[in-house]
Coordinates of C-alpha atoms in Angstrom, one line a residue:
M1233 CA 2.7 -7.3 -22.6
V1234 CA 2.8 -8.2 -18.9
L1235 CA 5.6 -10.6 -18.0
V1236 CA 5.0 -12.9 -15.0
R1237 CA 8.6 -13.1 -14.2
G1238 CA 8.7 -9.4 -13.7
L1239 CA 5.7 -9.5 -11.4
L1240 CA 7.2 -12.4 -9.5
G1241 CA 10.5 -10.6 -9.0
D1242 CA 8.6 -7.5 -7.7
V1243 CA 6.7 -9.6 -5.2
L1244 CA 9.9 -11.3 -4.0
R1245 CA 11.7 -8.0 -3.7
R1246 CA 8.8 -6.5 -1.7
K1247 CA 8.8 -9.4 0.7
R1248 CA 12.5 -9.2 1.2
L1249 CA 12.5 -5.5 1.8
R1250 CA 9.6 -5.7 4.2
Q1251 CA 11.7 -8.0 6.3
G1252 CA 14.6 -5.6 6.2
R1253 CA 16.9 -8.2 4.6
T1254 CA 19.6 -7.8 2.0
L1255 CA 20.0 -9.7 -1.2
R1256 CA 23.2 -11.2 0.3
E1257 CA 21.3 -12.5 3.4
V1258 CA 18.5 -14.1 1.4
S1259 CA 20.8 -15.5 -1.3
A1260 CA 22.9 -17.2 1.4
D1261 CA 19.9 -18.6 3.2
A1262 CA 18.4 -19.9 -0.1
R1263 CA 21.8 -21.1 -1.3
V1264 CA 21.4 -19.2 -4.5
S1265 CA 24.0 -16.9 -6.0
L1266 CA 23.6 -13.2 -5.2
G1267 CA 23.7 -12.3 -8.9
Y1268 CA 21.1 -14.8 -9.9
L1269 CA 18.7 -13.8 -7.1
S1270 CA 19.2 -10.2 -8.2
E1271 CA 18.3 -11.1 -11.8
V1272 CA 15.2 -13.0 -10.6
E1273 CA 14.1 -9.9 -8.6
R1274 CA 14.6 -7.7 -11.6
G1275 CA 12.6 -10.0 -13.8
Q1276 CA 15.5 -10.9 -16.0
K1277 CA 15.6 -14.6 -15.2
E1278 CA 12.9 -17.2 -15.0
A1279 CA 13.1 -18.9 -11.7
S1280 CA 12.6 -22.7 -11.5
S1281 CA 10.2 -24.2 -9.1
E1282 CA 13.1 -25.5 -7.0
L1283 CA 14.7 -22.0 -6.9
L1284 CA 11.4 -20.4 -5.9
A1285 CA 10.9 -23.0 -3.2
A1286 CA 14.4 -22.2 -1.8
I1287 CA 13.8 -18.4 -1.9
C1288 CA 10.4 -18.8 -0.2
M1289 CA 12.0 -21.0 2.5
A1290 CA 14.7 -18.3 3.0
L1291 CA 12.0 -15.6 3.3
D1292 CA 9.8 -17.9 5.5
V1293 CA 6.9 -17.2 3.2
P1294 CA 4.7 -19.9 1.6
L1295 CA 5.0 -20.2 -2.2
S1296 CA 1.2 -20.0 -2.4
T1297 CA 1.4 -16.5 -0.8
I1298 CA 3.9 -15.4 -3.4
F1299 CA 1.7 -16.7 -6.2
A1300 CA -1.4 -15.1 -4.7
E1301 CA 0.3 -11.7 -4.7
V1302 CA 1.6 -12.3 -8.3
S1303 CA -2.0 -13.2 -9.3
Q1304 CA -3.4 -10.0 -7.7
D1305 CA -0.7 -7.9 -9.4
L1306 CA -1.3 -9.6 -12.8
A1307 CA -5.1 -9.0 -12.5
R1308 CA -4.4 -5.3 -11.8
E1309 CA -2.0 -5.0 -14.8
E1310 CA -4.5 -6.8 -17.1
A1311 CA -7.3 -4.4 -16.0
L1312 CA -5.1 -1.4 -16.7
V1313 CA -4.3 -2.8 -20.2
L1314 CA -7.9 -3.5 -20.9
A1315 CA -8.9 0.0 -19.8
H1316 CA -6.1 1.6 -22.0
P1317 CA -5.5 -0.9 -24.9
S1318 CA -3.2 1.5 -26.9
I1319 CA -0.8 2.1 -24.0
E1320 CA 1.9 -0.3 -22.8
P1321 CA 1.4 -1.6 -19.2
A1322 CA 4.5 0.2 -17.9
E1323 CA 3.2 3.5 -19.3
V1324 CA -0.2 3.0 -17.7
V1325 CA 1.4 2.2 -14.3
A1326 CA 3.7 5.2 -14.6
S1327 CA 0.9 7.6 -15.4
A1328 CA -1.2 6.2 -12.5
A1329 CA 1.5 6.9 -10.0

């Protein structure tokens, strides 16, 4: 099963790393605890719409851009699962790498 919170966390992490920023910098700018932001990036916590808006503002990225990337990643994951129904998504991704 593909978890949207995991895909969302991956997209947020990619955006942050592309900017060369640390968790500490983004958490301070978003006024979110470092630990909580880390858990969101790792897909361990569901982010509220308010939290997502704050993170996006801190990253200077529109929320719609984040959702568009999550949607693309989700479509890719679903296609892999449909192509290999007996394999878990993480296994398909790992074998494709």
